[in-house]
PDB file of C-alpha atoms in Angstrom:
ATOM      1  CA  UNK A  10    -127.244  12.821 100.063  1.00  0.00           C
ATOM      2  CA  UNK A  11    -126.176  15.233  97.316  1.00  0.00           C
ATOM      3  CA  UNK A  12    -122.815  14.325  95.848  1.00  0.00           C
ATOM      4  CA  UNK A  13    -119.994  16.447  97.244  1.00  0.00           C
ATOM      5  CA  UNK A  14    -116.694  16.328  95.381  1.00  0.00           C
ATOM      6  CA  UNK A  15    -114.839  18.565  97.837  1.00  0.00           C
ATOM      7  CA  UNK A  16    -111.412  17.137  98.635  1.00  0.00           C
ATOM      8  CA  UNK A  17    -111.261  16.712 102.379  1.00  0.00           C
ATOM      9  CA  UNK A  18    -108.492  16.673 104.941  1.00  0.00           C
ATOM     10  CA  UNK A  19    -109.280  12.991 105.517  1.00  0.00           C
ATOM     11  CA  UNK A  20    -108.743  12.233 101.810  1.00  0.00           C
ATOM     12  CA  UNK A  21    -105.161  13.477 102.011  1.00  0.00           C
ATOM     13  CA  UNK A  22    -104.047  11.300 104.923  1.00  0.00           C
ATOM     14  CA  UNK A  23    -102.444   7.971 104.158  1.00  0.00           C
ATOM     15  CA  UNK A  24    -103.344   4.849 106.097  1.00  0.00           C
ATOM     16  CA  UNK A  25    -101.389   4.740 109.331  1.00  0.00           C
ATOM     17  CA  UNK A  26     -99.344   1.961 110.915  1.00  0.00           C
ATOM     18  CA  UNK A  27     -98.952   0.878 114.517  1.00  0.00           C
ATOM     19  CA  UNK A  28     -99.009   3.391 117.346  1.00  0.00           C
ATOM     20  CA  UNK A  29     -95.692   4.181 118.967  1.00  0.00           C
ATOM     21  CA  UNK A  30     -95.732   5.117 122.646  1.00  0.00           C
ATOM     22  CA  UNK A  31     -92.909   7.602 122.875  1.00  0.00           C
ATOM     23  CA  UNK A  32     -92.358  10.959 124.494  1.00  0.00           C
ATOM     24  CA  UNK A  33     -92.545  13.890 122.025  1.00  0.00           C
ATOM     25  CA  UNK A  34     -90.049  15.799 124.171  1.00  0.00           C
ATOM     26  CA  UNK A  35     -87.446  13.292 122.950  1.00  0.00           C
ATOM     27  CA  UNK A  36     -86.582  14.874 119.623  1.00  0.00           C
ATOM     28  CA  UNK A  37     -84.788  11.750 118.473  1.00  0.00           C
ATOM     29  CA  UNK A  38     -88.226  10.135 118.147  1.00  0.00           C
ATOM     30  CA  UNK A  39     -89.714  12.929 116.039  1.00  0.00           C
ATOM     31  CA  UNK A  40     -90.255  12.480 112.345  1.00  0.00           C
ATOM     32  CA  UNK A  41     -88.007  14.785 110.317  1.00  0.00           C
ATOM     33  CA  UNK A  42     -88.779  13.547 106.817  1.00  0.00           C
ATOM     34  CA  UNK A  43     -90.550  16.090 104.634  1.00  0.00           C
ATOM     35  CA  UNK A  44     -93.780  14.819 103.114  1.00  0.00           C
ATOM     36  CA  UNK A  45     -96.271  16.095 100.624  1.00  0.00           C
ATOM     37  CA  UNK A  46     -98.608  16.833 103.504  1.00  0.00           C
ATOM     38  CA  UNK A  47     -96.326  19.415 105.134  1.00  0.00           C
ATOM     39  CA  UNK A  48     -97.844  22.338 103.286  1.00  0.00           C
ATOM     40  CA  UNK A  49    -101.344  21.341 104.319  1.00  0.00           C
ATOM     41  CA  UNK A  50    -100.525  20.692 107.950  1.00  0.00           C
ATOM     42  CA  UNK A  51     -98.744  24.049 108.123  1.00  0.00           C
ATOM     43  CA  UNK A  52    -101.775  25.839 106.734  1.00  0.00           C
ATOM     44  CA  UNK A  53    -104.116  23.956 109.049  1.00  0.00           C
ATOM     45  CA  UNK A  54    -102.152  25.076 112.096  1.00  0.00           C
ATOM     46  CA  UNK A  55    -103.833  28.463 111.975  1.00  0.00           C
ATOM     47  CA  UNK A  56    -107.378  27.145 112.213  1.00  0.00           C
ATOM     48  CA  UNK A  57    -109.485  28.392 115.086  1.00  0.00           C
ATOM     49  CA  UNK A  58    -111.185  25.946 117.425  1.00  0.00           C
ATOM     50  CA  UNK A  59    -113.682  27.992 119.397  1.00  0.00           C
ATOM     51  CA  UNK A  60    -111.790  30.996 120.835  1.00  0.00           C
ATOM     52  CA  UNK A  61    -108.138  29.898 120.641  1.00  0.00           C
ATOM     53  CA  UNK A  62    -106.097  28.175 117.985  1.00  0.00           C
ATOM     54  CA  UNK A  63    -103.950  25.096 118.097  1.00  0.00           C
ATOM     55  CA  UNK A  64    -101.018  27.356 117.254  1.00  0.00           C
ATOM     56  CA  UNK A  65    -101.666  29.411 120.398  1.00  0.00           C
ATOM     57  CA  UNK A  66    -101.950  26.364 122.613  1.00  0.00           C
ATOM     58  CA  UNK A  67     -99.420  23.868 121.324  1.00  0.00           C
ATOM     59  CA  UNK A  68     -96.955  25.948 119.335  1.00  0.00           C
ATOM     60  CA  UNK A  69     -97.798  24.214 116.041  1.00  0.00           C
ATOM     61  CA  UNK A  70     -96.088  21.043 117.201  1.00  0.00           C
ATOM     62  CA  UNK A  71     -97.090  18.411 114.684  1.00  0.00           C
ATOM     63  CA  UNK A  72     -94.370  15.950 115.666  1.00  0.00           C
ATOM     64  CA  UNK A  73     -96.158  14.084 118.436  1.00  0.00           C
ATOM     65  CA  UNK A  74     -95.993  10.302 118.477  1.00  0.00           C
ATOM     66  CA  UNK A  75     -98.232  10.105 121.572  1.00  0.00           C
ATOM     67  CA  UNK A  76    -100.339  12.674 123.423  1.00  0.00           C
ATOM     68  CA  UNK A  77    -101.540  12.875 127.013  1.00  0.00           C
ATOM     69  CA  UNK A  78    -104.451  15.314 127.138  1.00  0.00           C
ATOM     70  CA  UNK A  79    -103.390  16.530 130.599  1.00  0.00           C
ATOM     71  CA  UNK A  80     -99.945  17.688 129.480  1.00  0.00           C
ATOM     72  CA  UNK A  81     -99.522  21.446 130.132  1.00  0.00           C
ATOM     73  CA  UNK A  82     -99.737  22.398 126.456  1.00  0.00           C
ATOM     74  CA  UNK A  83    -103.262  20.950 126.366  1.00  0.00           C
ATOM     75  CA  UNK A  84    -104.419  21.342 129.964  1.00  0.00           C
ATOM     76  CA  UNK A  85    -107.274  18.879 130.446  1.00  0.00           C
ATOM     77  CA  UNK A  86    -107.918  18.377 134.174  1.00  0.00           C
ATOM     78  CA  UNK A  87    -109.838  15.408 135.496  1.00  0.00           C
ATOM     79  CA  UNK A  88    -109.767  16.582 139.110  1.00  0.00           C
ATOM     80  CA  UNK A  89    -111.918  19.725 138.882  1.00  0.00           C
ATOM     81  CA  UNK A  90    -115.223  20.817 137.341  1.00  0.00           C
ATOM     82  CA  UNK A  91    -113.794  23.214 134.769  1.00  0.00           C
ATOM     83  CA  UNK A  92    -114.744  22.716 131.137  1.00  0.00           C
ATOM     84  CA  UNK A  93    -112.278  20.557 129.193  1.00  0.00           C
ATOM     85  CA  UNK A  94    -113.787  20.813 125.712  1.00  0.00           C
ATOM     86  CA  UNK A  95    -111.068  23.062 124.329  1.00  0.00           C
ATOM     87  CA  UNK A  96    -108.227  21.110 125.914  1.00  0.00           C
ATOM     88  CA  UNK A  97    -109.483  17.783 124.566  1.00  0.00           C
ATOM     89  CA  UNK A  98    -110.187  19.196 121.107  1.00  0.00           C
ATOM     90  CA  UNK A  99    -106.730  20.749 120.948  1.00  0.00           C
ATOM     91  CA  UNK A 100    -105.142  17.411 121.826  1.00  0.00           C
ATOM     92  CA  UNK A 101    -107.223  15.602 119.192  1.00  0.00           C
ATOM     93  CA  UNK A 102    -106.331  18.151 116.541  1.00  0.00           C
ATOM     94  CA  UNK A 103    -102.629  18.059 117.401  1.00  0.00           C
ATOM     95  CA  UNK A 104    -102.863  14.283 116.967  1.00  0.00           C
ATOM     96  CA  UNK A 105    -104.470  14.750 113.551  1.00  0.00           C
ATOM     97  CA  UNK A 106    -101.712  17.120 112.435  1.00  0.00           C
ATOM     98  CA  UNK A 107     -99.045  14.721 113.667  1.00  0.00           C
ATOM     99  CA  UNK A 108    -100.729  11.769 111.988  1.00  0.00           C
ATOM    100  CA  UNK A 109    -100.955  13.627 108.689  1.00  0.00           C
ATOM    101  CA  UNK A 110     -97.272  14.510 108.854  1.00  0.00           C
ATOM    102  CA  UNK A 111     -95.922  11.153 109.994  1.00  0.00           C
ATOM    103  CA  UNK A 112     -98.337   8.663 108.436  1.00  0.00           C
ATOM    104  CA  UNK A 113     -98.792   7.009 111.839  1.00  0.00           C
ATOM    105  CA  UNK A 114    -101.793   6.558 114.079  1.00  0.00           C
ATOM    106  CA  UNK A 115    -101.447   8.935 117.033  1.00  0.00           C
ATOM    107  CA  UNK A 116    -102.956   8.058 120.400  1.00  0.00           C
ATOM    108  CA  UNK A 117    -104.574  10.679 122.635  1.00  0.00           C
ATOM    109  CA  UNK A 118    -104.636   9.278 126.152  1.00  0.00           C
ATOM    110  CA  UNK A 119    -107.042  10.621 128.796  1.00  0.00           C
ATOM    111  CA  UNK A 120    -105.951   9.613 132.334  1.00  0.00           C
ATOM    112  CA  UNK A 121    -108.228   8.635 135.219  1.00  0.00           C
ATOM    113  CA  UNK A 122    -110.572  11.409 136.357  1.00  0.00           C
ATOM    114  CA  UNK A 123    -113.796  13.163 135.339  1.00  0.00           C
ATOM    115  CA  UNK A 124    -113.678  15.606 132.421  1.00  0.00           C
ATOM    116  CA  UNK A 125    -116.573  17.965 131.672  1.00  0.00           C
ATOM    117  CA  UNK A 126    -117.462  19.098 128.154  1.00  0.00           C
ATOM    118  CA  UNK A 127    -120.073  21.576 126.940  1.00  0.00           C
ATOM    119  CA  UNK A 128    -119.575  21.046 123.209  1.00  0.00           C
ATOM    120  CA  UNK A 129    -118.779  18.316 120.714  1.00  0.00           C
ATOM    121  CA  UNK A 130    -115.335  16.722 120.552  1.00  0.00           C
ATOM    122  CA  UNK A 131    -113.931  16.102 117.059  1.00  0.00           C
ATOM    123  CA  UNK A 132    -111.929  13.002 116.222  1.00  0.00           C
ATOM    124  CA  UNK A 133    -110.018  12.895 112.943  1.00  0.00           C
ATOM    125  CA  UNK A 134    -108.456  10.316 110.655  1.00  0.00           C
ATOM    126  CA  UNK A 135    -105.596   8.184 111.960  1.00  0.00           C
ATOM    127  CA  UNK A 136    -106.194   9.105 115.595  1.00  0.00           C
ATOM    128  CA  UNK A 137    -106.979   6.970 118.620  1.00  0.00           C
ATOM    129  CA  UNK A 138    -108.837   8.464 121.585  1.00  0.00           C
ATOM    130  CA  UNK A 139    -108.100   6.189 124.524  1.00  0.00           C
ATOM    131  CA  UNK A 140    -109.646   6.803 127.949  1.00  0.00           C
ATOM    132  CA  UNK A 141    -108.217   5.198 131.044  1.00  0.00           C
ATOM    133  CA  UNK A 142    -110.621   2.617 132.478  1.00  0.00           C
ATOM    134  CA  UNK A 143    -111.182   5.043 135.386  1.00  0.00           C
ATOM    135  CA  UNK A 144    -111.781   8.091 133.181  1.00  0.00           C
ATOM    136  CA  UNK A 145    -115.223   9.606 132.576  1.00  0.00           C
ATOM    137  CA  UNK A 146    -116.222  12.303 130.104  1.00  0.00           C
ATOM    138  CA  UNK A 147    -119.401  14.039 131.262  1.00  0.00           C
ATOM    139  CA  UNK A 148    -121.592  16.245 129.074  1.00  0.00           C
ATOM    140  CA  UNK A 149    -122.952  19.479 130.546  1.00  0.00           C
ATOM    141  CA  UNK A 150    -124.914  20.643 127.474  1.00  0.00           C
ATOM    142  CA  UNK A 151    -127.267  17.888 126.330  1.00  0.00           C
ATOM    143  CA  UNK A 152    -128.092  19.723 123.090  1.00  0.00           C
ATOM    144  CA  UNK A 153    -124.630  18.846 121.738  1.00  0.00           C
ATOM    145  CA  UNK A 154    -123.160  15.538 120.595  1.00  0.00           C
ATOM    146  CA  UNK A 155    -120.278  14.317 122.717  1.00  0.00           C
ATOM    147  CA  UNK A 156    -117.940  12.933 120.031  1.00  0.00           C
ATOM    148  CA  UNK A 157    -118.166  13.078 116.258  1.00  0.00           C
ATOM    149  CA  UNK A 158    -115.929  12.004 113.419  1.00  0.00           C
ATOM    150  CA  UNK A 159    -114.705  15.100 111.604  1.00  0.00           C
ATOM    151  CA  UNK A 160    -112.255  16.500 109.095  1.00  0.00           C
ATOM    152  CA  UNK A 161    -111.113  19.902 107.890  1.00  0.00           C
ATOM    153  CA  UNK A 162    -112.346  21.189 104.553  1.00  0.00           C
ATOM    154  CA  UNK A 163    -109.998  23.012 102.202  1.00  0.00           C
ATOM    155  CA  UNK A 164    -111.547  26.266 103.411  1.00  0.00           C
ATOM    156  CA  UNK A 165    -110.462  25.222 106.960  1.00  0.00           C
ATOM    157  CA  UNK A 166    -113.996  24.699 108.259  1.00  0.00           C
ATOM    158  CA  UNK A 167    -114.611  21.760 110.580  1.00  0.00           C
ATOM    159  CA  UNK A 168    -116.873  19.322 108.781  1.00  0.00           C
ATOM    160  CA  UNK A 169    -118.785  16.729 110.765  1.00  0.00           C
ATOM    161  CA  UNK A 170    -122.440  15.710 111.045  1.00  0.00           C
ATOM    162  CA  UNK A 171    -123.838  18.674 109.131  1.00  0.00           C
ATOM    163  CA  UNK A 172    -121.768  18.077 105.973  1.00  0.00           C
ATOM    164  CA  UNK A 173    -122.641  14.530 105.095  1.00  0.00           C
ATOM    165  CA  UNK A 174    -120.364  13.517 102.235  1.00  0.00           C
ATOM    166  CA  UNK A 175    -121.053  10.523 100.082  1.00  0.00           C
ATOM    167  CA  UNK A 176    -118.604   7.665 100.249  1.00  0.00           C
ATOM    168  CA  UNK A 177    -116.541   6.664 103.246  1.00  0.00           C
ATOM    169  CA  UNK A 178    -113.774   9.256 103.569  1.00  0.00           C
ATOM    170  CA  UNK A 179    -115.021  11.769 106.123  1.00  0.00           C
ATOM    171  CA  UNK A 180    -112.843   9.932 108.687  1.00  0.00           C
ATOM    172  CA  UNK A 181    -110.534   7.030 107.859  1.00  0.00           C
ATOM    173  CA  UNK A 182    -108.976   4.894 110.591  1.00  0.00           C
ATOM    174  CA  UNK A 183    -110.099   6.157 114.001  1.00  0.00           C
ATOM    175  CA  UNK A 184    -110.489   4.379 117.334  1.00  0.00           C
ATOM    176  CA  UNK A 185    -112.381   5.261 120.512  1.00  0.00           C
ATOM    177  CA  UNK A 186    -111.657   3.014 123.469  1.00  0.00           C
ATOM    178  CA  UNK A 187    -111.866   2.838 127.241  1.00  0.00           C
ATOM    179  CA  UNK A 188    -113.555   4.754 130.023  1.00  0.00           C
ATOM    180  CA  UNK A 189    -117.103   6.011 130.349  1.00  0.00           C
ATOM    181  CA  UNK A 190    -119.136   8.546 128.365  1.00  0.00           C
ATOM    182  CA  UNK A 191    -121.768  10.157 130.590  1.00  0.00           C
ATOM    183  CA  UNK A 192    -124.527  11.894 128.648  1.00  0.00           C
ATOM    184  CA  UNK A 193    -125.613  13.911 131.667  1.00  0.00           C
ATOM    185  CA  UNK A 194    -129.271  12.884 131.641  1.00  0.00           C
ATOM    186  CA  UNK A 195    -131.436  11.158 134.238  1.00  0.00           C
ATOM    187  CA  UNK A 196    -134.925   9.697 134.350  1.00  0.00           C
ATOM    188  CA  UNK A 197    -136.093  12.919 135.961  1.00  0.00           C
ATOM    189  CA  UNK A 198    -135.012  15.267 133.152  1.00  0.00           C
ATOM    190  CA  UNK A 199    -135.787  13.139 130.090  1.00  0.00           C
ATOM    191  CA  UNK A 200    -138.852  13.910 128.051  1.00  0.00           C
ATOM    192  CA  UNK A 201    -141.067  16.824 127.212  1.00  0.00           C
ATOM    193  CA  UNK A 202    -138.877  19.467 125.583  1.00  0.00           C
ATOM    194  CA  UNK A 203    -135.680  17.859 126.892  1.00  0.00           C
ATOM    195  CA  UNK A 204    -133.917  15.237 124.814  1.00  0.00           C
ATOM    196  CA  UNK A 205    -130.193  14.735 124.476  1.00  0.00           C
ATOM    197  CA  UNK A 206    -128.121  14.447 121.328  1.00  0.00           C
ATOM    198  CA  UNK A 207    -126.092  11.404 120.322  1.00  0.00           C
ATOM    199  CA  UNK A 208    -123.096  10.460 122.435  1.00  0.00           C
ATOM    200  CA  UNK A 209    -120.863   9.086 119.642  1.00  0.00           C
ATOM    201  CA  UNK A 210    -121.462   9.691 115.935  1.00  0.00           C
ATOM    202  CA  UNK A 211    -119.613   8.551 112.816  1.00  0.00           C
ATOM    203  CA  UNK A 212    -120.987   9.251 109.333  1.00  0.00           C
ATOM    204  CA  UNK A 213    -119.520   8.392 105.930  1.00  0.00           C
ATOM    205  CA  UNK A 214    -116.339   6.948 107.425  1.00  0.00           C
ATOM    206  CA  UNK A 215    -114.257   3.800 107.174  1.00  0.00           C
ATOM    207  CA  UNK A 216    -112.113   1.633 109.451  1.00  0.00           C
ATOM    208  CA  UNK A 217    -113.728   2.752 112.712  1.00  0.00           C
ATOM    209  CA  UNK A 218    -113.338   0.963 116.056  1.00  0.00           C
ATOM    210  CA  UNK A 219    -115.404   1.577 119.203  1.00  0.00           C
ATOM    211  CA  UNK A 220    -114.401  -0.775 121.996  1.00  0.00           C
ATOM    212  CA  UNK A 221    -114.060  -1.452 125.719  1.00  0.00           C
ATOM    213  CA  UNK A 222    -116.127   1.493 126.911  1.00  0.00           C
ATOM    214  CA  UNK A 223    -119.416   2.400 128.560  1.00  0.00           C
ATOM    215  CA  UNK A 224    -121.935   4.913 127.205  1.00  0.00           C
ATOM    216  CA  UNK A 225    -124.990   5.983 129.101  1.00  0.00           C
ATOM    217  CA  UNK A 226    -127.086   8.460 131.059  1.00  0.00           C
ATOM    218  CA  UNK A 227    -128.693   9.757 127.911  1.00  0.00           C
ATOM    219  CA  UNK A 228    -132.096  10.410 126.415  1.00  0.00           C
ATOM    220  CA  UNK A 229    -131.048  10.420 122.761  1.00  0.00           C
ATOM    221  CA  UNK A 230    -132.765   8.802 119.813  1.00  0.00           C
ATOM    222  CA  UNK A 231    -129.382   7.224 119.041  1.00  0.00           C
ATOM    223  CA  UNK A 232    -126.811   6.711 121.770  1.00  0.00           C
ATOM    224  CA  UNK A 233    -124.172   5.642 119.240  1.00  0.00           C
ATOM    225  CA  UNK A 234    -125.070   6.781 115.735  1.00  0.00           C
ATOM    226  CA  UNK A 235    -123.375   4.897 112.891  1.00  0.00           C
ATOM    227  CA  UNK A 236    -124.336   6.019 109.386  1.00  0.00           C
ATOM    228  CA  UNK A 237    -122.655   4.758 106.192  1.00  0.00           C
ATOM    229  CA  UNK A 238    -119.498   3.356 107.792  1.00  0.00           C
ATOM    230  CA  UNK A 239    -117.383   0.723 106.071  1.00  0.00           C
ATOM    231  CA  UNK A 240    -115.269  -1.685 108.157  1.00  0.00           C
ATOM    232  CA  UNK A 241    -116.773  -0.978 111.570  1.00  0.00           C
ATOM    233  CA  UNK A 242    -115.784  -2.806 114.753  1.00  0.00           C
ATOM    234  CA  UNK A 243    -117.874  -2.462 117.918  1.00  0.00           C
ATOM    235  CA  UNK A 244    -116.604  -4.627 120.760  1.00  0.00           C
ATOM    236  CA  UNK A 245    -117.280  -4.851 124.487  1.00  0.00           C
ATOM    237  CA  UNK A 246    -119.425  -1.716 124.614  1.00  0.00           C
ATOM    238  CA  UNK A 247    -121.818  -1.393 127.553  1.00  0.00           C
ATOM    239  CA  UNK A 248    -124.978   0.688 127.107  1.00  0.00           C
ATOM    240  CA  UNK A 249    -126.185   1.878 130.499  1.00  0.00           C
ATOM    241  CA  UNK A 250    -129.062   4.082 131.719  1.00  0.00           C
ATOM    242  CA  UNK A 251    -130.748   4.914 128.446  1.00  0.00           C
ATOM    243  CA  UNK A 252    -133.896   6.782 129.424  1.00  0.00           C
ATOM    244  CA  UNK A 253    -137.050   6.809 127.331  1.00  0.00           C
ATOM    245  CA  UNK A 254    -139.646   9.531 127.741  1.00  0.00           C
TER     246      UNK A 254
END
């Protein structure tokens, strides 16, 4: 990899402490202390994710101490077949903003149900994506990864697999736990011109945990792709229905 000295969003986030499970509607729990990261989190609130911005969806609320992806401001729905990519990405990004402001790890919880995505989900530093044991995320476009470690560059662009920094700071301190990741492939549609992309990918990161989940129904070269990660924990992960052409 060519050396890239660009200062990333991940570089600016301090290591986080324990997760607190509190309701962000209770303002007494919100962090009011000004930090050096306030200016950056304010500027990042205007970044577009696909067609809408986090500002449009969540009102630039960077004071969450816990997020449920089905809350109205995010709108993920595990009981229908509508696409939940935007809702899940908005919840993950709101968690990243809140983590940067508070210095805490912020959990994004996905309740029981089936959630459909047609594009990659981005997980950032100091965030924890936790699926209920009865939750499934199902991919509808097999040409896209399902989940990738990412950060925001200073020019506000999302940087993940394509911008492979040296070192271990692309994402620092992230967890993915629980539920099932369904790659959307079967033995009947694997092979020939049809191959799926990775389900979970982390590159040039540190302090990453992947645990207590199932990944499967894919036809990828790598189901879980780990590249240049320091301090990695993989525990109780079930690989199921990996099809080979």
